[in-house]
Tab-separated table of C-alpha atoms in Angstrom:
chain	number	residue	atom	x	y	z
Z	1	MET	CA	-1.760	-99.388	41.885
Z	2	SER	CA	1.900	-100.413	41.696
Z	3	SER	CA	2.743	-104.013	42.474
Z	4	LYS	CA	3.808	-104.884	45.985
Z	5	LYS	CA	7.539	-105.056	46.582
Z	6	THR	CA	8.780	-108.004	48.596
Z	7	TYR	CA	11.398	-107.373	51.264
Z	8	THR	CA	13.737	-109.718	53.049
Z	9	LEU	CA	14.063	-109.516	56.801
Z	10	GLU	CA	17.498	-107.963	56.278
Z	11	ASN	CA	16.424	-105.054	54.082
Z	12	LEU	CA	13.376	-103.808	55.966
Z	13	THR	CA	15.364	-100.652	56.755
Z	14	GLU	CA	15.118	-99.688	53.062
Z	15	LEU	CA	11.483	-98.750	53.610
Z	16	GLU	CA	11.248	-95.010	53.081
Z	17	LEU	CA	7.596	-94.818	54.076
Z	18	CYS	CA	5.904	-97.139	56.543
Z	19	GLN	CA	3.074	-98.988	54.858
Z	20	ASN	CA	0.053	-100.721	56.315
Z	21	GLU	CA	1.163	-104.044	54.826
Z	22	ILE	CA	4.528	-105.230	53.528
Z	23	ALA	CA	5.487	-108.611	52.100
Z	24	VAL	CA	8.558	-110.134	53.755
Z	25	ASP	CA	10.597	-113.179	52.655
Z	26	ASP	CA	11.620	-115.442	55.532
Z	27	HIS	CA	14.815	-117.297	54.564
Z	28	GLU	CA	14.375	-119.830	57.370
Z	29	THR	CA	11.006	-121.127	56.168
Z	30	GLY	CA	11.089	-120.009	52.542
Z	31	GLU	CA	7.675	-118.458	53.019
Z	32	THR	CA	6.476	-114.970	52.170
Z	33	LYS	CA	4.679	-113.331	55.065
Z	34	VAL	CA	2.534	-110.215	55.048
Z	35	LEU	CA	3.343	-107.974	57.997
Z	36	LYS	CA	1.028	-105.170	59.049
Z	37	THR	CA	2.211	-101.807	60.299
Z	38	VAL	CA	0.282	-98.715	61.322
Z	39	SER	CA	2.448	-95.683	60.531
Z	40	ARG	CA	0.443	-93.125	58.578
Z	41	ALA	CA	1.225	-90.456	56.007
Z	42	GLU	CA	-2.252	-89.632	54.703
Z	43	ILE	CA	-2.171	-85.915	55.484
Z	44	ALA	CA	1.391	-85.756	54.163
Z	45	ALA	CA	0.251	-87.452	50.947
Z	46	ILE	CA	-2.569	-84.921	50.476
Z	47	VAL	CA	-0.169	-82.023	51.059
Z	48	ALA	CA	2.344	-83.569	48.641
Z	49	TYR	CA	-0.331	-83.858	45.946
Z	50	MET	CA	-1.489	-80.278	46.407
Z	51	LEU	CA	2.067	-78.925	46.397
Z	52	GLY	CA	2.551	-80.438	42.956
Z	53	ILE	CA	4.862	-83.386	43.622
Z	54	ASP	CA	5.289	-84.979	40.191
Z	55	ASP	CA	3.357	-88.150	39.399
Z	56	ALA	CA	6.392	-90.449	39.311
Z	57	THR	CA	7.539	-89.328	42.767
Z	58	TRP	CA	4.023	-89.580	44.179
Z	59	GLU	CA	3.713	-93.114	42.791
Z	60	LYS	CA	7.083	-94.123	44.248
Z	61	TYR	CA	6.519	-92.880	47.775
Z	62	TYR	CA	2.768	-92.977	48.343
Z	63	SER	CA	0.911	-95.168	45.853
Z	64	TYR	CA	1.442	-98.463	47.691
Z	65	HIS	CA	-0.905	-97.491	50.497
Z	66	TYR	CA	-2.624	-94.399	49.121
Z	67	ALA	CA	-3.486	-95.323	45.524
Z	68	GLU	CA	-7.204	-95.001	46.275
Z	69	LEU	CA	-6.609	-91.629	47.922
Z	70	LEU	CA	-4.705	-90.455	44.837
Z	71	GLU	CA	-7.630	-91.320	42.599
Z	72	LYS	CA	-9.963	-89.320	44.853
Z	73	LEU	CA	-7.585	-86.349	44.827
Z	74	ARG	CA	-7.293	-86.441	41.046
Z	75	ALA	CA	-11.077	-86.479	40.765
Z	76	ASP	CA	-11.430	-83.483	43.098
Z	77	LYS	CA	-11.375	-80.150	41.292
Z	78	ASP	CA	-10.411	-78.089	44.355
Z	79	THR	CA	-7.242	-79.994	45.250
Z	80	THR	CA	-6.277	-80.318	41.594
Z	81	ILE	CA	-6.609	-76.565	41.038
Z	82	ILE	CA	-4.137	-75.959	43.853
Z	83	ARG	CA	-1.859	-78.714	42.526
Z	84	TYR	CA	-1.689	-77.207	39.030
Z	85	LEU	CA	-1.181	-73.669	40.348
Z	86	CYS	CA	1.615	-74.821	42.676
Z	87	LYS	CA	3.304	-76.685	39.818
Z	88	VAL	CA	3.283	-73.522	37.717
Z	89	ARG	CA	4.646	-71.473	40.642
Z	90	THR	CA	7.447	-73.925	41.387
Z	91	ALA	CA	8.468	-74.125	37.724
Z	92	LEU	CA	8.423	-70.334	37.506
Z	93	LEU	CA	10.669	-69.947	40.573
Z	94	LYS	CA	13.083	-72.618	39.339
Z	95	ASN	CA	13.394	-71.005	35.879
Z	96	PHE	CA	12.681	-67.414	36.789
Z	97	LEU	CA	15.295	-65.618	34.636
Z	98	ASN	CA	14.729	-67.829	31.601
Z	99	VAL	CA	10.974	-67.372	31.844
Z	100	ASP	CA	11.351	-63.621	32.200
Z	101	ASN	CA	13.620	-63.441	29.137
Z	102	LYS	CA	11.154	-65.437	27.026
Z	103	LEU	CA	8.289	-63.223	28.152
Z	104	ARG	CA	10.249	-60.085	27.475
Z	105	PHE	CA	12.255	-60.779	24.338
Z	106	GLU	CA	10.618	-63.775	22.614
Z	107	LEU	CA	7.014	-62.737	23.362
Z	108	VAL	CA	6.222	-66.339	24.352
Z	109	ASN	CA	3.688	-66.859	27.129
Z	110	LEU	CA	3.649	-69.558	29.834
Z	111	ASP	CA	1.392	-72.007	27.994
Z	112	ARG	CA	3.974	-72.241	25.190
Z	113	MET	CA	7.097	-72.715	27.325
Z	114	GLU	CA	8.724	-76.090	27.975
Z	115	TYR	CA	8.809	-75.449	31.738
Z	116	PHE	CA	5.021	-75.624	32.096
Z	117	SER	CA	2.231	-78.041	31.183
Z	118	ALA	CA	-0.006	-76.435	28.578
Z	119	GLN	CA	-2.585	-79.155	29.234
Z	120	GLU	CA	-2.824	-78.268	32.929
Z	121	ILE	CA	-2.904	-74.522	32.226
Z	122	ASN	CA	-5.737	-75.094	29.727
Z	123	LYS	CA	-7.588	-77.226	32.269
Z	124	LEU	CA	-7.357	-74.402	34.787
Z	125	PHE	CA	-8.739	-72.066	32.101
Z	126	SER	CA	-11.742	-74.384	31.611
Z	127	TRP	CA	-12.405	-74.105	35.355
Z	128	GLY	CA	-12.333	-70.305	35.232
Z	129	ILE	CA	-8.775	-70.011	36.622
Z	130	TYR	CA	-6.984	-67.698	34.207
Z	131	VAL	CA	-3.261	-68.227	34.617
Z	132	VAL	CA	-2.060	-66.771	31.313
Z	133	GLN	CA	-2.146	-62.966	31.248
Z	134	PRO	CA	-1.038	-60.458	28.594
Z	135	ASN	CA	2.040	-58.272	29.092
Z	136	PHE	CA	3.095	-59.927	32.376
Z	137	ARG	CA	6.741	-60.262	33.440
Z	138	ALA	CA	7.939	-63.105	35.693
Z	139	ASP	CA	7.630	-61.067	38.901
Z	140	LYS	CA	4.038	-60.125	38.073
Z	141	TYR	CA	3.232	-63.759	37.300
Z	142	THR	CA	4.596	-64.816	40.700
Z	143	GLU	CA	2.254	-62.386	42.436
Z	144	HIS	CA	-0.639	-63.478	40.199
Z	145	LEU	CA	-0.134	-67.165	41.033
Z	146	CYS	CA	0.077	-66.416	44.761
Z	147	SER	CA	-3.211	-64.528	44.459
Z	148	LEU	CA	-4.932	-67.434	42.664
Z	149	ILE	CA	-3.718	-69.914	45.281
Z	150	ASP	CA	-4.866	-67.600	48.072
Z	151	LYS	CA	-8.360	-67.375	46.551
Z	152	ASN	CA	-8.786	-71.130	46.039
Z	153	ILE	CA	-6.989	-72.859	48.933
Z	154	ASN	CA	-9.849	-72.679	51.464
Z	155	ALA	CA	-11.950	-75.019	49.329
Z	156	CYS	CA	-9.470	-77.785	50.243
Z	157	LYS	CA	-10.130	-77.540	53.972
Z	158	LYS	CA	-12.610	-80.413	53.724
Z	159	TRP	CA	-9.724	-82.830	53.148
Z	160	PHE	CA	-8.198	-82.263	56.575
Z	161	PRO	CA	-9.494	-83.436	59.984
Z	162	ASP	CA	-11.154	-80.785	62.143
Z	163	GLN	CA	-8.602	-81.419	64.898
Z	164	ILE	CA	-5.791	-80.154	62.646
Z	165	LYS	CA	-5.268	-76.382	62.498
Z	166	PHE	CA	-5.970	-75.769	58.827
Z	167	GLU	CA	-4.454	-72.283	59.025
Z	168	TYR	CA	-1.046	-73.972	59.422
Z	169	ILE	CA	-1.677	-76.156	56.369
Z	170	ARG	CA	-2.896	-73.109	54.463
Z	171	ASP	CA	0.282	-71.230	55.302
Z	172	LEU	CA	2.322	-73.803	53.371
Z	173	PHE	CA	0.597	-72.604	50.200
Z	174	VAL	CA	-0.161	-68.930	50.790
Z	175	VAL	CA	2.634	-66.373	51.120
Z	176	PRO	CA	1.516	-63.730	53.656
Z	177	ASN	CA	1.594	-60.154	52.372
Z	178	TYR	CA	2.621	-61.335	48.904
Z	179	MET	CA	1.583	-57.988	47.385
Z	180	LYS	CA	4.005	-56.020	49.553
Z	181	ARG	CA	7.281	-54.870	48.083
Z	182	ASP	CA	10.169	-57.384	48.246
Z	183	VAL	CA	8.159	-60.117	50.011
Z	184	LEU	CA	8.141	-62.432	46.998
Z	185	LYS	CA	11.745	-61.558	46.137
Z	186	GLU	CA	12.763	-62.720	49.615
Z	187	GLU	CA	10.800	-65.947	49.116
Z	188	TYR	CA	12.530	-66.473	45.756
Z	189	ASP	CA	15.976	-65.890	47.257
Z	190	LYS	CA	15.202	-68.247	50.155
Z	191	PHE	CA	14.005	-70.991	47.806
Z	192	LYS	CA	16.966	-70.613	45.479
Z	193	ALA	CA	19.499	-70.758	48.349
Z	194	ASN	CA	17.865	-73.667	50.206
Z	195	LYS	CA	16.306	-75.735	47.440
Z	196	ASN	CA	17.547	-79.040	48.908
Z	197	TYR	CA	15.651	-78.330	52.135
Z	198	TYR	CA	12.333	-78.075	50.296
Z	199	PRO	CA	10.611	-81.503	50.100
Z	200	PHE	CA	11.265	-82.941	46.625
Z	201	GLN	CA	12.555	-79.448	45.714
Z	202	VAL	CA	8.998	-78.180	45.372
Z	203	TYR	CA	8.277	-74.669	46.621
Z	204	MET	CA	6.151	-74.132	49.707
Z	205	HIS	CA	5.982	-71.273	52.175
Z	206	TRP	CA	7.998	-72.218	55.272
Z	207	GLU	CA	11.329	-71.711	57.013
Z	208	PRO	CA	13.513	-74.378	55.387
Z	209	GLY	CA	15.741	-76.517	57.574
Z	210	ASP	CA	17.256	-79.973	57.834
Z	211	TYR	CA	14.153	-81.692	59.201
Z	212	GLY	CA	14.505	-84.889	57.199
Z	213	TYR	CA	11.662	-86.375	55.188
Z	214	ILE	CA	8.733	-84.426	56.593
Z	215	LEU	CA	6.341	-85.596	53.873
Z	216	TYR	CA	6.791	-89.277	54.806
Z	217	SER	CA	4.969	-88.987	58.126
Z	218	ASP	CA	1.865	-87.122	59.289
Z	219	ALA	CA	3.223	-86.781	62.815
Z	220	LYS	CA	6.537	-85.342	61.619
Z	221	LEU	CA	4.963	-82.943	59.118
Z	222	LEU	CA	2.474	-81.608	61.648
Z	223	SER	CA	5.074	-81.343	64.414
Z	224	VAL	CA	7.355	-79.261	62.174
Z	225	ILE	CA	4.716	-76.880	60.830
Z	226	TYR	CA	3.153	-76.386	64.265
Z	227	ALA	CA	6.611	-75.544	65.644
Z	228	GLN	CA	7.129	-72.995	62.852
Z	229	HIS	CA	4.053	-71.196	64.139
Z	230	GLY	CA	5.313	-71.170	67.722
Z	231	ASP	CA	2.892	-73.963	68.582
Z	232	GLU	CA	3.399	-77.523	69.764
Z	233	PHE	CA	1.685	-80.541	68.252
Z	234	LEU	CA	1.183	-82.497	71.475
Z	235	GLU	CA	-1.916	-84.435	70.503
Z	236	SER	CA	-0.731	-86.304	67.420
Z	237	TYR	CA	-2.616	-89.365	68.583
Z	238	LYS	CA	-5.983	-87.572	68.544
Z	239	TYR	CA	-6.544	-86.561	64.954
Z	240	ARG	CA	-7.146	-90.006	63.455
Z	241	ASP	CA	-8.396	-93.321	64.740
Z	242	ALA	CA	-6.362	-96.450	64.105
Z	243	ALA	CA	-6.822	-98.125	60.751
Z	244	ASP	CA	-9.405	-100.879	60.579
Z	245	ASN	CA	-6.780	-103.508	59.804
Z	246	THR	CA	-4.909	-102.557	62.983
Z	247	LYS	CA	-8.006	-103.204	65.057
Z	248	GLU	CA	-8.757	-106.394	63.146
Z	249	SER	CA	-5.266	-107.683	63.920
Z	250	ILE	CA	-5.837	-107.028	67.618
Z	251	TYR	CA	-9.224	-108.763	67.470
Z	252	ASP	CA	-7.658	-111.753	65.668
Z	253	PHE	CA	-4.952	-111.985	68.318
Z	254	ILE	CA	-7.488	-111.953	71.170
Z	255	GLN	CA	-9.944	-114.342	69.519
Z	256	ASN	CA	-7.242	-116.898	68.694
Z	257	ALA	CA	-5.917	-116.943	72.252
Z	258	GLN	CA	-6.763	-119.602	74.828
Z	259	LYS	CA	-6.070	-117.138	77.658
Z	260	VAL	CA	-4.878	-113.598	77.099
Z	261	VAL	CA	-3.671	-110.959	79.569
Z	262	LEU	CA	-2.588	-107.368	79.070
Z	263	VAL	CA	0.757	-106.660	80.749
Z	264	VAL	CA	1.793	-103.039	81.263
Z	265	ASP	CA	5.210	-101.574	82.000
Z	266	CYS	CA	3.865	-98.449	83.705
Z	267	GLU	CA	7.259	-96.723	83.565
Z	268	ASN	CA	7.263	-96.916	79.780
Z	269	ALA	CA	3.583	-96.528	78.908
Z	270	ASP	CA	0.968	-93.774	78.990
Z	271	ALA	CA	-2.112	-94.594	81.070
Z	272	TYR	CA	-4.374	-92.270	79.075
Z	273	LYS	CA	-3.274	-93.633	75.718
Z	274	LEU	CA	-3.818	-97.207	76.872
Z	275	PHE	CA	-7.281	-96.294	78.115
Z	276	GLY	CA	-7.985	-94.625	74.765
Z	277	VAL	CA	-6.990	-97.829	72.970
Z	278	LEU	CA	-9.289	-99.973	75.127
Z	279	LYS	CA	-12.207	-97.574	74.652
Z	280	ASN	CA	-11.756	-97.676	70.871
Z	281	LEU	CA	-11.875	-101.471	70.606
Z	282	LYS	CA	-15.070	-103.521	70.528
Z	283	SER	CA	-16.198	-104.224	74.089
Z	284	GLU	CA	-16.962	-107.878	73.393
Z	285	ASP	CA	-13.340	-108.459	72.368
Z	286	VAL	CA	-11.874	-106.358	75.163
Z	287	LYS	CA	-13.839	-108.404	77.715
Z	288	MET	CA	-12.028	-111.525	76.471
Z	289	ILE	CA	-8.849	-110.153	78.080
Z	290	GLN	CA	-8.705	-112.037	81.390
Z	291	ARG	CA	-6.980	-109.286	83.335
Z	292	ILE	CA	-4.696	-106.272	83.125
Z	293	ILE	CA	-1.478	-106.546	85.122
Z	294	LEU	CA	0.187	-103.226	85.927
Z	295	TYR	CA	3.866	-103.271	86.935
Z	296	ASP	CA	4.410	-99.902	88.536
Z	297	ASP	CA	6.563	-97.895	90.932
Z	298	TYR	CA	6.185	-94.575	92.722
Z	299	HIS	CA	7.826	-92.538	89.932
Z	300	THR	CA	4.869	-92.941	87.538
Z	301	THR	CA	1.581	-91.088	87.224
Z	302	ASN	CA	-1.165	-91.930	89.718
Z	303	ALA	CA	-3.508	-92.327	86.734
Z	304	TRP	CA	-2.738	-96.059	86.934
Z	305	ASP	CA	-4.510	-96.120	90.314
Z	306	TYR	CA	-7.795	-95.145	88.651
Z	307	LEU	CA	-7.678	-97.353	85.553
Z	308	GLU	CA	-9.718	-100.142	87.166
Z	309	LYS	CA	-12.548	-97.671	87.850
Z	310	VAL	CA	-13.101	-97.007	84.149
Z	311	VAL	CA	-12.527	-100.401	82.478
Z	312	ASP	CA	-14.529	-103.621	82.627
Z	313	ILE	CA	-11.468	-105.853	82.974
Z	314	PRO	CA	-10.026	-107.001	86.321
Z	315	VAL	CA	-6.904	-104.963	87.104
Z	316	GLU	CA	-4.000	-106.270	89.169
Z	317	HIS	CA	-1.741	-103.414	90.278
Z	318	ILE	CA	1.721	-104.567	91.341
Z	319	GLU	CA	3.815	-101.883	93.045
Z	320	VAL	CA	7.503	-102.671	92.566
Z	321	GLU	CA	9.999	-101.339	95.094
Z	322	ARG	CA	13.231	-99.748	93.894
Z	323	VAL	CA	16.727	-100.825	94.898
Z	324	THR	CA	17.781	-97.168	94.643
Z	325	ASP	CA	16.089	-94.043	93.288
Z	326	ALA	CA	17.965	-94.567	90.012
Z	327	LYS	CA	17.392	-98.317	89.648
Z	328	SER	CA	14.000	-99.826	88.871
Z	329	LEU	CA	13.060	-103.489	89.115
Z	330	VAL	CA	9.897	-103.196	87.034
Z	331	ASP	CA	11.417	-104.976	84.012
Z	332	ILE	CA	12.569	-107.921	86.115
Z	333	GLU	CA	9.280	-108.226	88.000
Z	334	MET	CA	7.325	-108.056	84.744
Z	335	ALA	CA	9.482	-110.789	83.162
Z	336	VAL	CA	9.027	-113.026	86.201
Z	337	GLY	CA	5.271	-112.382	86.242
Z	338	VAL	CA	4.836	-113.183	82.544
Z	339	CYS	CA	6.855	-116.401	82.861
Z	340	LYS	CA	4.749	-117.429	85.861
Z	341	ALA	CA	1.511	-116.694	83.993
Z	342	PHE	CA	2.703	-118.743	81.005
Z	343	TYR	CA	4.099	-121.787	82.803
Z	344	LYS	CA	1.801	-121.910	85.852
Z	345	ASP	CA	-1.482	-120.199	84.886
Z	346	ASP	CA	-1.679	-121.488	81.287
Z	347	VAL	CA	-1.784	-118.009	79.771
Z	348	ASP	CA	-0.676	-118.474	76.152
Z	349	SER	CA	-1.063	-114.920	74.813
Z	350	PHE	CA	0.260	-111.598	76.106
Z	351	ILE	CA	-0.441	-108.037	74.998
Z	352	LEU	CA	2.661	-106.131	76.129
Z	353	CYS	CA	2.245	-102.407	76.617
Z	354	SER	CA	5.707	-100.844	76.736
Z	355	SER	CA	8.079	-98.729	74.656
Z	356	ASP	CA	11.218	-100.030	76.370
Z	357	SER	CA	13.418	-102.382	74.327
Z	358	ASP	CA	14.087	-104.410	77.492
Z	359	PHE	CA	10.910	-106.389	76.796
Z	360	TRP	CA	12.719	-108.052	73.866
Z	361	GLY	CA	14.569	-110.280	76.337
Z	362	LEU	CA	11.234	-111.359	77.793
Z	363	ILE	CA	9.805	-112.205	74.371
Z	364	SER	CA	12.921	-114.134	73.406
Z	365	SER	CA	12.837	-116.168	76.633
Z	366	ILE	CA	9.373	-117.647	75.887
Z	367	PRO	CA	9.339	-118.462	72.161
Z	368	GLU	CA	6.251	-120.667	72.595
Z	369	ALA	CA	4.092	-117.771	73.820
Z	370	ARG	CA	2.131	-115.415	71.594
Z	371	PHE	CA	2.862	-111.685	71.893
Z	372	LEU	CA	1.325	-108.455	70.620
Z	373	VAL	CA	3.192	-105.230	71.447
Z	374	MET	CA	1.763	-101.730	71.883
Z	375	TYR	CA	4.209	-98.823	72.068
Z	376	GLU	CA	4.465	-95.049	71.663
Z	377	TYR	CA	6.140	-93.533	68.611
Z	378	ALA	CA	8.246	-91.073	70.576
Z	379	LYS	CA	9.676	-93.716	72.918
Z	380	CYS	CA	10.209	-96.751	70.679
Z	381	GLY	CA	13.130	-96.950	68.234
Z	382	SER	CA	13.103	-98.459	64.764
Z	383	ALA	CA	15.484	-101.290	65.708
Z	384	ILE	CA	13.080	-102.933	68.139
Z	385	LYS	CA	10.183	-102.564	65.673
Z	386	GLU	CA	12.279	-104.256	62.988
Z	387	ALA	CA	13.127	-107.036	65.444
Z	388	LEU	CA	9.433	-107.540	66.181
Z	389	SER	CA	8.682	-107.689	62.465
Z	390	SER	CA	11.420	-110.262	61.954
Z	391	ARG	CA	9.732	-112.511	64.524
Z	392	LYS	CA	6.288	-111.997	62.908
Z	393	ILE	CA	5.086	-110.260	66.088
Z	394	PHE	CA	2.322	-107.770	65.403
Z	395	HIS	CA	3.023	-104.349	66.898
Z	396	CYS	CA	1.156	-101.073	66.795
Z	397	ALA	CA	1.374	-97.584	68.240
Z	398	MET	CA	-1.097	-96.484	70.875
Z	399	ASP	CA	-0.707	-93.011	69.329
Z	400	ASP	CA	-2.709	-94.209	66.312
Z	401	PHE	CA	-5.953	-94.514	68.256
Z	402	TYR	CA	-8.403	-91.637	68.578
Z	403	MET	CA	-7.951	-90.394	72.119
Z	404	GLU	CA	-10.922	-88.180	72.918
Z	405	ASN	CA	-12.412	-91.086	74.892
Z	406	ALA	CA	-9.457	-90.838	77.253
Z	407	GLY	CA	-11.110	-87.739	78.687
Z	408	GLU	CA	-13.094	-89.910	81.106
Z	409	LEU	CA	-9.926	-91.111	82.806
Z	410	GLN	CA	-8.261	-87.701	82.586
Z	411	LYS	CA	-11.208	-86.006	84.306
Z	412	LEU	CA	-11.231	-88.628	87.066
Z	413	VAL	CA	-7.505	-88.180	87.738
Z	414	LEU	CA	-7.549	-84.369	87.559
Z	415	CYS	CA	-10.533	-84.034	89.902
Z	416	ASN	CA	-9.007	-86.423	92.426
Z	417	ILE	CA	-5.737	-84.480	92.404
Z	418	LEU	CA	-7.709	-81.250	92.837
Z	419	ASP	CA	-9.564	-82.798	95.787
Z	420	SER	CA	-6.245	-83.680	97.404
Z	421	HIS	CA	-5.293	-79.977	97.290
Z	422	LEU	CA	-8.581	-78.659	98.745
Z	423	PRO	CA	-7.614	-78.790	102.445
Z	424	ASN	CA	-4.702	-76.421	101.773
Z	425	ILE	CA	-6.137	-74.359	98.947
Z	426	VAL	CA	-6.530	-71.041	100.815
Z	427	GLY	CA	-4.026	-68.527	99.466
Z	428	GLU	CA	-3.293	-70.528	96.320
Z	429	ASP	CA	-3.259	-68.934	92.858
Z	430	GLY	CA	-6.045	-70.790	90.990
Z	431	TRP	CA	-4.400	-70.767	87.575
Z	432	GLU	CA	-0.998	-71.831	88.905
Z	433	LEU	CA	-2.735	-74.620	90.854
Z	434	THR	CA	-4.419	-75.761	87.628
Z	435	LYS	CA	-1.100	-75.979	85.805
Z	436	ARG	CA	0.404	-77.928	88.715
Z	437	ILE	CA	-2.517	-80.372	88.707
Z	438	PHE	CA	-2.020	-81.127	85.004
Z	439	ALA	CA	1.695	-81.604	85.599
Z	440	GLU	CA	1.018	-84.011	88.487
Z	441	ALA	CA	-1.426	-85.920	86.274
Z	442	TYR	CA	1.167	-86.180	83.459
Z	443	ILE	CA	-1.341	-84.657	81.028
Z	444	GLN	CA	0.045	-82.483	78.239
Z	445	VAL	CA	-2.593	-80.280	76.634
Z	446	GLY	CA	-2.797	-76.752	75.334
Z	447	GLU	CA	-3.767	-73.764	77.461
Z	448	LYS	CA	-7.327	-73.829	76.087
Z	449	LYS	CA	-7.985	-77.275	77.603
Z	450	MET	CA	-6.476	-76.237	80.931
Z	451	ARG	CA	-8.594	-73.078	80.947
Z	452	GLN	CA	-11.712	-75.201	80.478
Z	453	PHE	CA	-10.840	-77.269	83.561
Z	454	TYR	CA	-9.945	-74.100	85.463
Z	455	GLU	CA	-13.294	-72.439	84.653
Z	456	LYS	CA	-15.397	-75.517	85.389
Z	457	TYR	CA	-13.736	-76.969	88.490
Z	458	VAL	CA	-11.249	-74.548	90.060
Z	459	LYS	CA	-13.139	-71.255	89.823
Z	460	THR	CA	-16.301	-72.886	91.179
Z	461	ILE	CA	-14.683	-74.035	94.449
Z	462	LYS	CA	-16.762	-72.827	97.425
Z	463	LEU	CA	-16.526	-72.594	101.184
Z	464	LYS	CA	-19.399	-74.519	102.806
Z	465	LEU	CA	-20.679	-75.550	106.225
Z	466	ASP	CA	-21.131	-79.183	107.212
Z	467	ALA	CA	-23.940	-80.561	109.391
Z	468	GLU	CA	-21.986	-79.670	112.541
Z	469	GLY	CA	-21.488	-76.071	111.455
Z	470	ARG	CA	-17.829	-76.445	110.465
Z	471	PHE	CA	-16.347	-74.879	107.331
Z	472	TYR	CA	-14.945	-77.028	104.553
Z	473	VAL	CA	-13.805	-76.397	100.971
Z	474	SER	CA	-15.855	-78.054	98.241
Z	475	ARG	CA	-15.759	-78.149	94.447
Z	476	GLU	CA	-18.816	-78.261	92.215
Z	477	GLU	CA	-19.452	-81.415	90.164
């Protein structure tokens, strides 16, 4: 593993890949502090290895956090087969004309050309993967390599979470219809014309574009490749649970508090994600939180109304009136409430759940208090996260917690919204009603999930008679 680099508070922006721990020099105290972060690039690192990113680049961008993963990948024959084949394919495409001339006029095969690693080609041979073929030209070799990758890529599925659509990962390596006329020529032309848009200038099958560093972040990589398949990666927070050190930092914060409360800016937080976080933490630590204080207004999801029914912590729900439809007072009310809790109720520690940078003023106004901040990736900018790091304030993304447990709250909210529609349901289109219910609940899922709710709860609605002989509409539990 490479040695840890130490950063100053001023050069944190140099980080090209968020790591789980970084060492930071504090000029004010002269001390070196270790700050923990939770951004993840594990899937991206696996893809980078399999695509054939060279060792020096892999070490530079991934080894700090994923050195152990790299050793496991190197020891795995399946991923290494794909890595070596992809390296040969990329080198062939980059040097296509020169390779073809050597094959044709110098009668030199791939394992004796400077563009390729003879050691890796020989290793593939020992595994029964025969790269070198007699009397092949460069175009035939390109097709041959695509065929070998196609035959061996499925063995790597075990490295990816079940929640990820492996067919989209597979498509990065396998060129569809590669045996058809001109398909590989078009891929070659695309790669040659857009080489700078291919991560680390390594070939993969995709539509190149200026997406930035897609192999630095799992969420970004998956969002891009899902989009290229006409799909949307809405559930980035579901495929992995938060790292153990993230949870341990939360436990440490709670256990070292005299009195701790969880304060939520409901305008800038997701009720389901927060519930998922609480369900994924140890119950004995969660119960040490004295209460949850929700600062809310009528523009937010009614899921907040049901949170107290599914958690074992007292919930205080404060509805904040608006001055106008465009102006909210939630931030001000939350700041006043936190100050009151600190100075009057002897609360020394606050878990702030918000992605709005306005909470920075609140944190700065009570330097004696302890804070832990939970945010959402899509709503929280890098500047505020850097500011939190500079103040040694632990922060983590709610998106990093496995969210399947949030289904309990989602079901409760969806069924209650459905119940509210029952008196006027006659004449409604069931499927359109289902989509409206999910929209009212602020729940973004794919059509498959909505269809499941539709089949189980909407299609089973019945007309019944009560004890007095009057009709009413009822849904099945």
